[in-house]
Amino acid sequence: MTESEKLQYINTWRAWGPYVSDRQWGTVREDYSADGDAWNYISHDMARSKAFRWGEEGIGGMSDRQQFLCLALALWNERDPILKERLFGLTNQQGNHGEDVKELYYYLDNVPSHSYMKMLYKYPQQAFPYELLVTENRRRSRQEPEFELIDTGIFNDDQYFDVFIEYAKNDEHDILVRYTVHNRGLEAAPLHLLPTLWFRNTLNWNEPDKKPVISQIGANQLLIQTRNMGTYHGYAEGDVRFLFTENETNNLRLYNAPNPAGFVKDGINNYVVNGLQEAVNPQQSGTKAAVYYRVTVPAKSSLTFKLRLTNRENSQPFADFDAVFATQKANADDFYATKQSPAATEDERLVQRQAWAGMLWSKQFYHFNVNKWLNGDEGEIPPPENRKTIRNANWKHLIASDIISMPDNWEYPWFAAWDLAFHCIILAEIDPDFAKEQLLLLLQEKYMHPNGELSAYEWNFSDVNPPVHALAAWKVYKADEAMNGKADTVFLQRVLHKLMLNFTWWVNRKDSEGNNIFEGGFLGLDNIGIFDRSAPLPGGGQLEQADGTSWMAMYSLTMMQIAMELALTNPVYEDLAIKYGEHFFYIAGSMANMGNIEGQGLWDEQDGFYYDMLRMPDGSWSRLRLRSLVGLLPLFAVQVAEDKKWEKLPRLVSHMTWFMAQRPDLAALVSNWRGENGSESMRLLSLLRGHRMKCLLRRMLDENEFLSPYGVRSLSKIYESQPFEYWLAGQNFTVRYTPAESDTGMFGGNSNWRGPIWLPVNYLLIQGLHRFYNYYGDDFKIEFPTGSGQFMTIRDVADRLSKRLNSIFLKDETGRRAVFGDNEKVQTDEHFKDYILFHEYFDGNTGKGLGASHQTGWTGLVALLA
């Protein structure tokens, strides 16, 4: 099979996948308000009645690549006021720590082709505590933890259903669906189970020949007709009936206006829950249809429901059903057997596989035409005029209609630039083709701004994320080469050419003084700073950022590395390697000496740490001596190359030798240019000389400062008892170490870089340590932990950090997982304890999972640390 045939095969099998979001309500792209209040424009309560414009949502859903046809599960326990068609969560204004999903569900298995997928949804048999979750979280202060669904006690007596959702493909357009419902309680319980098919409302339905239709043609058979996709057939096993309505807004309920359609989106809800017979179409057709099972699940027992969606008619749709499932499950097992280490424990393999499953379940269809969104659709009521100057107004070129890896399906159901870079690093180990596609997609003209800026994330595309995409491209390139035995230099060239535009944007827009010291703003680290770094500073002035400058140093080195790789076969790229190499030297010089004042740089010799500098309007400077992750980021900017590679690039070597002779002051800053490691001569480029590296590691590996039992904290622990204070423009700014949730409202209050452990930056620190080890070797020892008297190699330190991060998720000697915190039900119950949640960040003292509970996204990096 050729490479093109292989790619075509994989993409064909990806024609259907888990592309339905867990939440479409409350997203920016569905917000047509005058004030940009996305959370309230379409609320959870409105979502069942409002036809979405840009995407769809559902529980355990799947769809085709363009999301014309969707399939997801709805449930009713005869206690809830509404069908459980979508996941419930708090808006940013409701939560004491911002928005948060308030459900329990787990992604358990998936493969790149999505030929086998499995997840678990836990559905209470008692009335879902919607109001309690809202009122209790609203009552709590920022100093208190979030109130979660498990905290309501609704699972204490096991009165709930475990609903396992599984998909298996017989071929690319023949999809088998199995729902297995376990009643964990001691009494039989009623359940209404409604697998639902519907068409996304594309606004073309006013043209009769374009309107798709789902209709009943047999006791257990549906006919699905659409001009876009052709004809499909749906089959349901057992004693069922079908309910039909239209995916159209219920204007009467939402706006007290007439409904142009006879049947509306919430018609099935109104029929099942409210008993309104007239709410569904008696003609048995529509653009939304539910397979309706009404059962009683016996105590401590389970029931299974089988469906099939295929583009071919099948007279015996369930004859081979179990065999297909068994085959695809075995194929999934075989696939992961090649990806997981034979030396790994059973628990390590479980965590790693669920991490990869979460990554693959978080692929979503993302549809957004910003220009249309700003101006409104033809034939629809135009949006308010001031919307034309609202957020994202400068991104009218952005036209998305793609499958994209998302941070998660509920909290962040949109792409985020620097998250996506880490996603690609993770996905490259199991699906390098998709990882390459994702990086190239983000760099396309329809996503990248014409000025070279990368779109950050939907809430504000103009926010600035760290430039980690060159590193991601290099990692993906090397992973792909290792897996396929061939280097994809075409991919590397395409990435490099686009990243050159982005690098130039950084130099022109985020280096305001042209001094190679970069600002960048919040840079994805939200509230890590003393001030809100995305807003003007009190009293004016400019913040010169150690993290922004370190990111750019890393960017320069990685661009140099990519150019060197390409120069091995095309000497034209040597010029680019020279350009980015010199830029790195200039950044290193500026970090050491700003404004040509010797010693007046971002490095503080007294503390042995890097700090931000505040440049005031009168020209004075002030060093912000807050020890945070910002000062550790220079550890990222390190590259090591063997002489045998340099020797193949004589013009690069000649120029660098000449440059360092002309600028010995800069050459001295990048550690040892030439050293010995065993029998091979190595060259090291780094922001840190040996002395400065040791100083930073002394702080980082100090358990009284950054080193936690579960990784590296984002802020020094010393500020727990002695908060940092800084006076500016008559205001006292205080920063306190908070190991768990944020105690400030900065950035919505649901993001905290003032103590917790974050997987992406820990991963980069570990990668930096490995590169330092490649240069210094076994003879270079450092103390770990600081003050312990134990010395080990840099590689051993990196391995110890990896183990600490893994211990967040793995069982300890008592069988407990740190990620679960102190909840006994989750820690010990056989139906909870082995289902893992990959949170956004983790308590700096205990390792408990915090923030977005399903952000497998970059937290999926734990799969690479196993």
mmCIF file of C-alpha atoms in Angstrom, residues 48 83 85-86 196-199 205 213-214 243-248 264-269 285-290:
data_model
loop_
_atom_site.group_PDB
_atom_site.id
_atom_site.type_symbol
_atom_site.label_atom_id
_atom_site.label_comp_id
_atom_site.label_asym_id
_atom_site.label_seq_id
_atom_site.Cartn_x
_atom_site.Cartn_y
_atom_site.Cartn_z
ATOM 1 C CA ARG A 48 -33.153 21.603 24.116
ATOM 2 C CA LEU A 83 -34.721 14.355 29.016
ATOM 3 C CA GLU A 85 -29.988 14.802 26.088
ATOM 4 C CA ARG A 86 -26.913 16.870 26.930
ATOM 5 C CA THR A 196 -31.473 9.774 18.640
ATOM 6 C CA LEU A 197 -30.621 10.526 15.019
ATOM 7 C CA TRP A 198 -30.863 14.036 13.654
ATOM 8 C CA PHE A 199 -29.636 16.287 10.890
ATOM 9 C CA TRP A 205 -34.101 23.394 4.463
ATOM 10 C CA VAL A 213 -35.608 13.269 5.972
ATOM 11 C CA ILE A 214 -35.694 10.323 8.371
ATOM 12 C CA LEU A 243 -40.566 9.199 17.567
ATOM 13 C CA PHE A 244 -40.155 11.956 14.981
ATOM 14 C CA THR A 245 -39.883 15.732 15.024
ATOM 15 C CA GLU A 246 -37.915 18.517 13.302
ATOM 16 C CA ASN A 247 -34.606 20.047 14.307
ATOM 17 C CA GLU A 248 -36.166 23.521 14.368
ATOM 18 C CA VAL A 264 -39.850 21.464 16.859
ATOM 19 C CA LYS A 265 -36.550 20.389 18.362
ATOM 20 C CA ASP A 266 -37.856 19.611 21.858
ATOM 21 C CA GLY A 267 -40.869 17.690 20.595
ATOM 22 C CA ILE A 268 -39.512 14.300 21.681
ATOM 23 C CA ASN A 269 -38.734 15.693 25.139
ATOM 24 C CA SER A 285 -40.926 11.319 9.484
ATOM 25 C CA GLY A 286 -38.774 14.334 10.283
ATOM 26 C CA THR A 287 -35.220 15.622 10.582
ATOM 27 C CA LYS A 288 -34.900 14.258 14.116
ATOM 28 C CA ALA A 289 -35.897 10.770 15.210
ATOM 29 C CA ALA A 290 -35.513 8.731 18.385
#
